[in-house]
Amino acid sequence: MNKTQREAIFRRLQEANPEPTTELRYGNHFQLLIAVILSAQATDRSVNQATAALFRRVRTPQAMLELGEAGLKQHIRTIGLYNSKAKNIIATCRILVERHGGKVPRERQALEALPGVGRKTANVILNTAFGEPTIAVDTHIFRVANRTGIAPGRTVLQVEKKLLRAVPEPYLKNAHHWLILHGRYTCTARRPRCPDCPIRDLCEYRHKPEAG
């Protein structure tokens, strides 16, 4: 795929959704961090359902520590892996209070040092909370990047690095959200909705169904 194609793809995605953002619901950077940790191997919808009551009660790391691991589990028990996630969140909150003044750090190294936070979660926080031009490659982005030909790669890290080079600079900040939403609602895993796709003619997927 050439530069002109990529430019056209992201221009159309921008025209369709000028201000994309995460579908996770949160009120501050701390709540976003917790929501992203919880979203691992879970849907945004299930996370939002679980955090609706939790976030009314907990807005800071200190408040989460006061709730405690057992109390947190009561709020998130409908989410997969909730036991390990609760343990990691409490440990993360303790580090945020003791080392970062209760604030979510803006540095990648500090983020990735938090329990339950890997490169993908750190990228989401850097992009969504702080506006950094990062791309968190989840299953949707990995699929879209490979299927369309925008940035094919065999590993998540390979796709991330290729996307950072391939996405035109004016679109880089929002590319993360456009690609996730495109994969979630249009370029779906089993049956991509090619006839309804705004970038159908630019995509290099070989098995596009006929329009109509």
PDB file of C-alpha atoms in Angstrom:
ATOM      1  CA  MET A   1       0.000   0.000   0.000  1.00  0.00           C
ATOM      2  CA  ASN A   2       1.389   3.389  -0.946  1.00  0.00           C
ATOM      3  CA  LYS A   3       1.387   6.707   0.886  1.00  0.00           C
ATOM      4  CA  THR A   4      -1.451   8.129  -1.232  1.00  0.00           C
ATOM      5  CA  GLN A   5      -3.735   5.215  -0.315  1.00  0.00           C
ATOM      6  CA  ARG A   6      -2.985   5.576   3.380  1.00  0.00           C
ATOM      7  CA  GLU A   7      -3.605   9.301   3.235  1.00  0.00           C
ATOM      8  CA  ALA A   8      -6.979   8.724   1.581  1.00  0.00           C
ATOM      9  CA  ILE A   9      -7.942   6.020   4.079  1.00  0.00           C
ATOM     10  CA  PHE A  10      -7.349   8.196   7.125  1.00  0.00           C
ATOM     11  CA  ARG A  11      -8.910  11.226   5.505  1.00  0.00           C
ATOM     12  CA  ARG A  12     -12.128   9.255   5.002  1.00  0.00           C
ATOM     13  CA  LEU A  13     -12.042   7.849   8.515  1.00  0.00           C
ATOM     14  CA  GLN A  14     -11.619  11.378   9.824  1.00  0.00           C
ATOM     15  CA  GLU A  15     -14.506  12.687   7.711  1.00  0.00           C
ATOM     16  CA  ALA A  16     -16.753   9.933   9.086  1.00  0.00           C
ATOM     17  CA  ASN A  17     -15.687  10.517  12.709  1.00  0.00           C
ATOM     18  CA  PRO A  18     -13.830  13.815  13.262  1.00  0.00           C
ATOM     19  CA  GLU A  19     -13.296  13.378  17.006  1.00  0.00           C
ATOM     20  CA  PRO A  20     -12.931   9.678  17.838  1.00  0.00           C
ATOM     21  CA  THR A  21     -12.339   8.539  21.392  1.00  0.00           C
ATOM     22  CA  THR A  22     -12.482   5.468  23.577  1.00  0.00           C
ATOM     23  CA  GLU A  23     -15.832   3.856  24.360  1.00  0.00           C
ATOM     24  CA  LEU A  24     -14.743   3.281  27.940  1.00  0.00           C
ATOM     25  CA  ARG A  25     -16.494   5.620  30.367  1.00  0.00           C
ATOM     26  CA  TYR A  26     -14.383   7.481  32.900  1.00  0.00           C
ATOM     27  CA  GLY A  27     -14.193  10.795  34.720  1.00  0.00           C
ATOM     28  CA  ASN A  28     -10.455  11.372  35.115  1.00  0.00           C
ATOM     29  CA  HIS A  29      -7.086   9.909  34.183  1.00  0.00           C
ATOM     30  CA  PHE A  30      -7.071   7.537  37.143  1.00  0.00           C
ATOM     31  CA  GLN A  31     -10.459   6.079  36.248  1.00  0.00           C
ATOM     32  CA  LEU A  32      -9.321   5.678  32.642  1.00  0.00           C
ATOM     33  CA  LEU A  33      -6.295   3.705  33.832  1.00  0.00           C
ATOM     34  CA  ILE A  34      -8.495   1.406  35.917  1.00  0.00           C
ATOM     35  CA  ALA A  35     -10.950   0.918  33.051  1.00  0.00           C
ATOM     36  CA  VAL A  36      -8.168   0.016  30.620  1.00  0.00           C
ATOM     37  CA  ILE A  37      -6.665  -2.492  33.059  1.00  0.00           C
ATOM     38  CA  LEU A  38     -10.097  -4.073  33.442  1.00  0.00           C
ATOM     39  CA  SER A  39     -10.661  -4.162  29.678  1.00  0.00           C
ATOM     40  CA  ALA A  40      -7.965  -6.787  29.059  1.00  0.00           C
ATOM     41  CA  GLN A  41      -9.775  -9.805  27.571  1.00  0.00           C
ATOM     42  CA  ALA A  42     -13.110  -8.086  28.243  1.00  0.00           C
ATOM     43  CA  THR A  43     -15.438  -5.881  26.227  1.00  0.00           C
ATOM     44  CA  ASP A  44     -15.737  -2.150  26.816  1.00  0.00           C
ATOM     45  CA  ARG A  45     -19.447  -2.664  27.431  1.00  0.00           C
ATOM     46  CA  SER A  46     -18.838  -5.145  30.257  1.00  0.00           C
ATOM     47  CA  VAL A  47     -16.257  -2.831  31.804  1.00  0.00           C
ATOM     48  CA  ASN A  48     -18.616   0.153  31.646  1.00  0.00           C
ATOM     49  CA  GLN A  49     -21.351  -1.871  33.326  1.00  0.00           C
ATOM     50  CA  ALA A  50     -19.011  -2.852  36.147  1.00  0.00           C
ATOM     51  CA  THR A  51     -17.444   0.572  36.669  1.00  0.00           C
ATOM     52  CA  ALA A  52     -20.658   2.600  36.651  1.00  0.00           C
ATOM     53  CA  ALA A  53     -21.175   2.121  40.380  1.00  0.00           C
ATOM     54  CA  LEU A  54     -17.477   1.758  41.183  1.00  0.00           C
ATOM     55  CA  PHE A  55     -16.525   5.124  39.699  1.00  0.00           C
ATOM     56  CA  ARG A  56     -19.306   6.914  41.554  1.00  0.00           C
ATOM     57  CA  ARG A  57     -17.565   5.803  44.736  1.00  0.00           C
ATOM     58  CA  VAL A  58     -13.904   5.762  43.705  1.00  0.00           C
ATOM     59  CA  ARG A  59     -12.201   8.684  41.943  1.00  0.00           C
ATOM     60  CA  THR A  60      -8.657   8.481  43.355  1.00  0.00           C
ATOM     61  CA  PRO A  61      -6.044   5.803  44.121  1.00  0.00           C
ATOM     62  CA  GLN A  62      -6.438   6.486  47.830  1.00  0.00           C
ATOM     63  CA  ALA A  63     -10.180   5.901  47.652  1.00  0.00           C
ATOM     64  CA  MET A  64      -9.504   2.591  45.870  1.00  0.00           C
ATOM     65  CA  LEU A  65      -7.114   1.552  48.624  1.00  0.00           C
ATOM     66  CA  GLU A  66      -9.772   2.388  51.196  1.00  0.00           C
ATOM     67  CA  LEU A  67     -12.277   0.262  49.268  1.00  0.00           C
ATOM     68  CA  GLY A  68      -9.801  -2.598  49.414  1.00  0.00           C
ATOM     69  CA  GLU A  69      -9.303  -5.671  47.274  1.00  0.00           C
ATOM     70  CA  ALA A  70     -12.379  -7.472  48.590  1.00  0.00           C
ATOM     71  CA  GLY A  71     -14.574  -4.421  48.042  1.00  0.00           C
ATOM     72  CA  LEU A  72     -13.217  -3.945  44.538  1.00  0.00           C
ATOM     73  CA  LYS A  73     -13.964  -7.559  43.657  1.00  0.00           C
ATOM     74  CA  GLN A  74     -17.601  -7.026  44.526  1.00  0.00           C
ATOM     75  CA  HIS A  75     -17.798  -4.364  41.811  1.00  0.00           C
ATOM     76  CA  ILE A  76     -15.874  -6.188  39.080  1.00  0.00           C
ATOM     77  CA  ARG A  77     -16.790  -9.841  39.607  1.00  0.00           C
ATOM     78  CA  THR A  78     -18.698  -9.908  36.296  1.00  0.00           C
ATOM     79  CA  ILE A  79     -15.432  -9.219  34.412  1.00  0.00           C
ATOM     80  CA  GLY A  80     -13.099 -12.013  33.383  1.00  0.00           C
ATOM     81  CA  LEU A  81      -9.951 -12.528  35.475  1.00  0.00           C
ATOM     82  CA  TYR A  82     -11.379 -10.227  38.131  1.00  0.00           C
ATOM     83  CA  ASN A  83      -9.358 -11.780  40.956  1.00  0.00           C
ATOM     84  CA  SER A  84      -5.983 -11.054  39.379  1.00  0.00           C
ATOM     85  CA  LYS A  85      -7.175  -7.683  38.090  1.00  0.00           C
ATOM     86  CA  ALA A  86      -8.311  -6.642  41.574  1.00  0.00           C
ATOM     87  CA  LYS A  87      -4.936  -7.637  43.026  1.00  0.00           C
ATOM     88  CA  ASN A  88      -3.068  -5.687  40.340  1.00  0.00           C
ATOM     89  CA  ILE A  89      -5.273  -2.607  40.696  1.00  0.00           C
ATOM     90  CA  ILE A  90      -4.752  -2.401  44.448  1.00  0.00           C
ATOM     91  CA  ALA A  91      -0.998  -2.822  43.983  1.00  0.00           C
ATOM     92  CA  THR A  92      -1.031  -0.146  41.271  1.00  0.00           C
ATOM     93  CA  CYS A  93      -2.956   2.264  43.491  1.00  0.00           C
ATOM     94  CA  ARG A  94      -0.434   1.785  46.269  1.00  0.00           C
ATOM     95  CA  ILE A  95       2.398   2.685  43.864  1.00  0.00           C
ATOM     96  CA  LEU A  96       0.482   5.703  42.545  1.00  0.00           C
ATOM     97  CA  VAL A  97       0.029   7.027  46.084  1.00  0.00           C
ATOM     98  CA  GLU A  98       3.540   6.247  47.328  1.00  0.00           C
ATOM     99  CA  ARG A  99       5.594   7.188  44.241  1.00  0.00           C
ATOM    100  CA  HIS A 100       3.491   9.502  42.079  1.00  0.00           C
ATOM    101  CA  GLY A 101       1.508  11.654  44.494  1.00  0.00           C
ATOM    102  CA  GLY A 102      -1.722   9.912  43.528  1.00  0.00           C
ATOM    103  CA  LYS A 103      -1.346  10.959  39.878  1.00  0.00           C
ATOM    104  CA  VAL A 104      -1.172   8.801  36.763  1.00  0.00           C
ATOM    105  CA  PRO A 105       2.377   9.182  35.390  1.00  0.00           C
ATOM    106  CA  ARG A 106       2.902  10.429  31.860  1.00  0.00           C
ATOM    107  CA  GLU A 107       6.116   8.491  31.233  1.00  0.00           C
ATOM    108  CA  ARG A 108       5.957   5.099  29.502  1.00  0.00           C
ATOM    109  CA  GLN A 109       8.524   3.510  31.802  1.00  0.00           C
ATOM    110  CA  ALA A 110       6.594   4.545  34.908  1.00  0.00           C
ATOM    111  CA  LEU A 111       3.315   3.329  33.438  1.00  0.00           C
ATOM    112  CA  GLU A 112       4.697  -0.044  32.444  1.00  0.00           C
ATOM    113  CA  ALA A 113       6.101  -0.473  35.962  1.00  0.00           C
ATOM    114  CA  LEU A 114       2.540  -0.543  37.339  1.00  0.00           C
ATOM    115  CA  PRO A 115       1.064  -4.014  38.018  1.00  0.00           C
ATOM    116  CA  GLY A 116      -1.387  -4.990  35.288  1.00  0.00           C
ATOM    117  CA  VAL A 117      -0.047  -2.377  32.858  1.00  0.00           C
ATOM    118  CA  GLY A 118       1.789  -3.575  29.754  1.00  0.00           C
ATOM    119  CA  ARG A 119       2.804  -1.795  26.587  1.00  0.00           C
ATOM    120  CA  LYS A 120      -0.710  -1.804  25.117  1.00  0.00           C
ATOM    121  CA  THR A 121      -2.315  -0.310  28.231  1.00  0.00           C
ATOM    122  CA  ALA A 122       0.459   2.272  28.496  1.00  0.00           C
ATOM    123  CA  ASN A 123      -0.120   3.268  24.872  1.00  0.00           C
ATOM    124  CA  VAL A 124      -3.841   3.756  25.511  1.00  0.00           C
ATOM    125  CA  ILE A 125      -3.135   5.998  28.498  1.00  0.00           C
ATOM    126  CA  LEU A 126      -0.468   8.006  26.687  1.00  0.00           C
ATOM    127  CA  ASN A 127      -2.788   8.522  23.719  1.00  0.00           C
ATOM    128  CA  THR A 128      -6.191   8.994  25.333  1.00  0.00           C
ATOM    129  CA  ALA A 129      -5.203  10.778  28.537  1.00  0.00           C
ATOM    130  CA  PHE A 130      -2.201  12.770  27.364  1.00  0.00           C
ATOM    131  CA  GLY A 131      -2.693  13.116  23.607  1.00  0.00           C
ATOM    132  CA  GLU A 132       0.525  11.347  22.657  1.00  0.00           C
ATOM    133  CA  PRO A 133       0.690   9.927  19.085  1.00  0.00           C
ATOM    134  CA  THR A 134       0.820   6.299  20.199  1.00  0.00           C
ATOM    135  CA  ILE A 135      -1.057   3.283  18.884  1.00  0.00           C
ATOM    136  CA  ALA A 136      -2.171   0.454  21.164  1.00  0.00           C
ATOM    137  CA  VAL A 137      -2.449  -2.597  18.932  1.00  0.00           C
ATOM    138  CA  ASP A 138      -5.309  -4.784  20.130  1.00  0.00           C
ATOM    139  CA  THR A 139      -6.973  -7.604  18.184  1.00  0.00           C
ATOM    140  CA  HIS A 140      -9.046  -5.124  16.154  1.00  0.00           C
ATOM    141  CA  ILE A 141      -6.110  -2.976  15.086  1.00  0.00           C
ATOM    142  CA  PHE A 142      -3.943  -6.024  14.374  1.00  0.00           C
ATOM    143  CA  ARG A 143      -6.657  -7.420  12.109  1.00  0.00           C
ATOM    144  CA  VAL A 144      -7.356  -4.150  10.298  1.00  0.00           C
ATOM    145  CA  ALA A 145      -3.684  -3.349   9.766  1.00  0.00           C
ATOM    146  CA  ASN A 146      -3.063  -6.768   8.229  1.00  0.00           C
ATOM    147  CA  ARG A 147      -6.307  -7.235   6.320  1.00  0.00           C
ATOM    148  CA  THR A 148      -6.329  -3.819   4.677  1.00  0.00           C
ATOM    149  CA  GLY A 149      -2.607  -3.770   3.973  1.00  0.00           C
ATOM    150  CA  ILE A 150      -2.066  -0.515   5.877  1.00  0.00           C
ATOM    151  CA  ALA A 151       0.679  -2.042   8.063  1.00  0.00           C
ATOM    152  CA  PRO A 152       0.946  -5.829   7.806  1.00  0.00           C
ATOM    153  CA  GLY A 153       2.998  -7.635  10.425  1.00  0.00           C
ATOM    154  CA  ARG A 154       3.264 -10.955  12.245  1.00  0.00           C
ATOM    155  CA  THR A 155       3.446  -9.580  15.776  1.00  0.00           C
ATOM    156  CA  VAL A 156       1.686  -6.847  17.720  1.00  0.00           C
ATOM    157  CA  LEU A 157       4.924  -4.903  18.177  1.00  0.00           C
ATOM    158  CA  GLN A 158       5.768  -5.197  14.491  1.00  0.00           C
ATOM    159  CA  VAL A 159       2.365  -3.835  13.506  1.00  0.00           C
ATOM    160  CA  GLU A 160       2.659  -1.007  16.042  1.00  0.00           C
ATOM    161  CA  LYS A 161       6.031   0.088  14.696  1.00  0.00           C
ATOM    162  CA  LYS A 162       4.832  -0.133  11.096  1.00  0.00           C
ATOM    163  CA  LEU A 163       1.723   1.920  11.862  1.00  0.00           C
ATOM    164  CA  LEU A 164       3.770   4.641  13.542  1.00  0.00           C
ATOM    165  CA  ARG A 165       5.783   4.922  10.331  1.00  0.00           C
ATOM    166  CA  ALA A 166       2.895   4.446   7.901  1.00  0.00           C
ATOM    167  CA  VAL A 167       0.139   6.668   9.304  1.00  0.00           C
ATOM    168  CA  PRO A 168       0.421  10.231   7.939  1.00  0.00           C
ATOM    169  CA  GLU A 169       1.464  12.593  10.737  1.00  0.00           C
ATOM    170  CA  PRO A 170      -1.728  14.725  10.777  1.00  0.00           C
ATOM    171  CA  TYR A 171      -3.759  11.584  11.547  1.00  0.00           C
ATOM    172  CA  LEU A 172      -1.407   9.874  13.974  1.00  0.00           C
ATOM    173  CA  LYS A 173      -2.937  11.130  17.222  1.00  0.00           C
ATOM    174  CA  ASN A 174      -6.410   9.739  16.394  1.00  0.00           C
ATOM    175  CA  ALA A 175      -5.379   6.717  14.308  1.00  0.00           C
ATOM    176  CA  HIS A 176      -5.601   4.451  17.353  1.00  0.00           C
ATOM    177  CA  HIS A 177      -9.300   5.139  17.832  1.00  0.00           C
ATOM    178  CA  TRP A 178     -10.222   5.136  14.143  1.00  0.00           C
ATOM    179  CA  LEU A 179      -8.651   1.728  13.599  1.00  0.00           C
ATOM    180  CA  ILE A 180     -10.224   0.189  16.714  1.00  0.00           C
ATOM    181  CA  LEU A 181     -13.692   1.450  15.838  1.00  0.00           C
ATOM    182  CA  HIS A 182     -13.294   0.378  12.215  1.00  0.00           C
ATOM    183  CA  GLY A 183     -12.349  -3.120  13.350  1.00  0.00           C
ATOM    184  CA  ARG A 184     -15.086  -3.271  15.957  1.00  0.00           C
ATOM    185  CA  TYR A 185     -17.979  -2.213  13.743  1.00  0.00           C
ATOM    186  CA  THR A 186     -17.001  -2.567  10.071  1.00  0.00           C
ATOM    187  CA  CYS A 187     -13.916  -4.698   9.478  1.00  0.00           C
ATOM    188  CA  THR A 188     -15.175  -7.370  11.856  1.00  0.00           C
ATOM    189  CA  ALA A 189     -13.409 -10.672  12.416  1.00  0.00           C
ATOM    190  CA  ARG A 190     -15.696 -13.281  10.903  1.00  0.00           C
ATOM    191  CA  ARG A 191     -17.723 -11.350   8.362  1.00  0.00           C
ATOM    192  CA  PRO A 192     -16.285  -7.951   7.467  1.00  0.00           C
ATOM    193  CA  ARG A 193     -18.953  -5.513   6.317  1.00  0.00           C
ATOM    194  CA  CYS A 194     -17.138  -4.672   3.085  1.00  0.00           C
ATOM    195  CA  PRO A 195     -20.227  -3.413   1.173  1.00  0.00           C
ATOM    196  CA  ASP A 196     -20.702  -0.731   3.864  1.00  0.00           C
ATOM    197  CA  CYS A 197     -17.021   0.103   4.262  1.00  0.00           C
ATOM    198  CA  PRO A 198     -15.966   3.715   3.553  1.00  0.00           C
ATOM    199  CA  ILE A 199     -12.487   2.592   2.473  1.00  0.00           C
ATOM    200  CA  ARG A 200     -13.539  -0.439   0.431  1.00  0.00           C
ATOM    201  CA  ASP A 201     -11.909   0.745  -2.798  1.00  0.00           C
ATOM    202  CA  LEU A 202      -8.630   1.565  -1.033  1.00  0.00           C
ATOM    203  CA  CYS A 203      -8.363  -1.637   0.999  1.00  0.00           C
ATOM    204  CA  GLU A 204      -6.153  -4.465  -0.285  1.00  0.00           C
ATOM    205  CA  TYR A 205      -8.181  -7.311   1.240  1.00  0.00           C
ATOM    206  CA  ARG A 206      -8.408 -10.009  -1.413  1.00  0.00           C
ATOM    207  CA  HIS A 207     -11.694 -11.585  -0.348  1.00  0.00           C
ATOM    208  CA  LYS A 208     -14.062  -8.626  -0.336  1.00  0.00           C
ATOM    209  CA  PRO A 209     -17.668  -9.692  -1.060  1.00  0.00           C
ATOM    210  CA  GLU A 210     -19.428  -7.994  -3.892  1.00  0.00           C
ATOM    211  CA  ALA A 211     -21.350  -4.834  -3.099  1.00  0.00           C
ATOM    212  CA  GLY A 212     -25.077  -4.903  -3.302  1.00  0.00           C
TER     213      GLY A 212
END
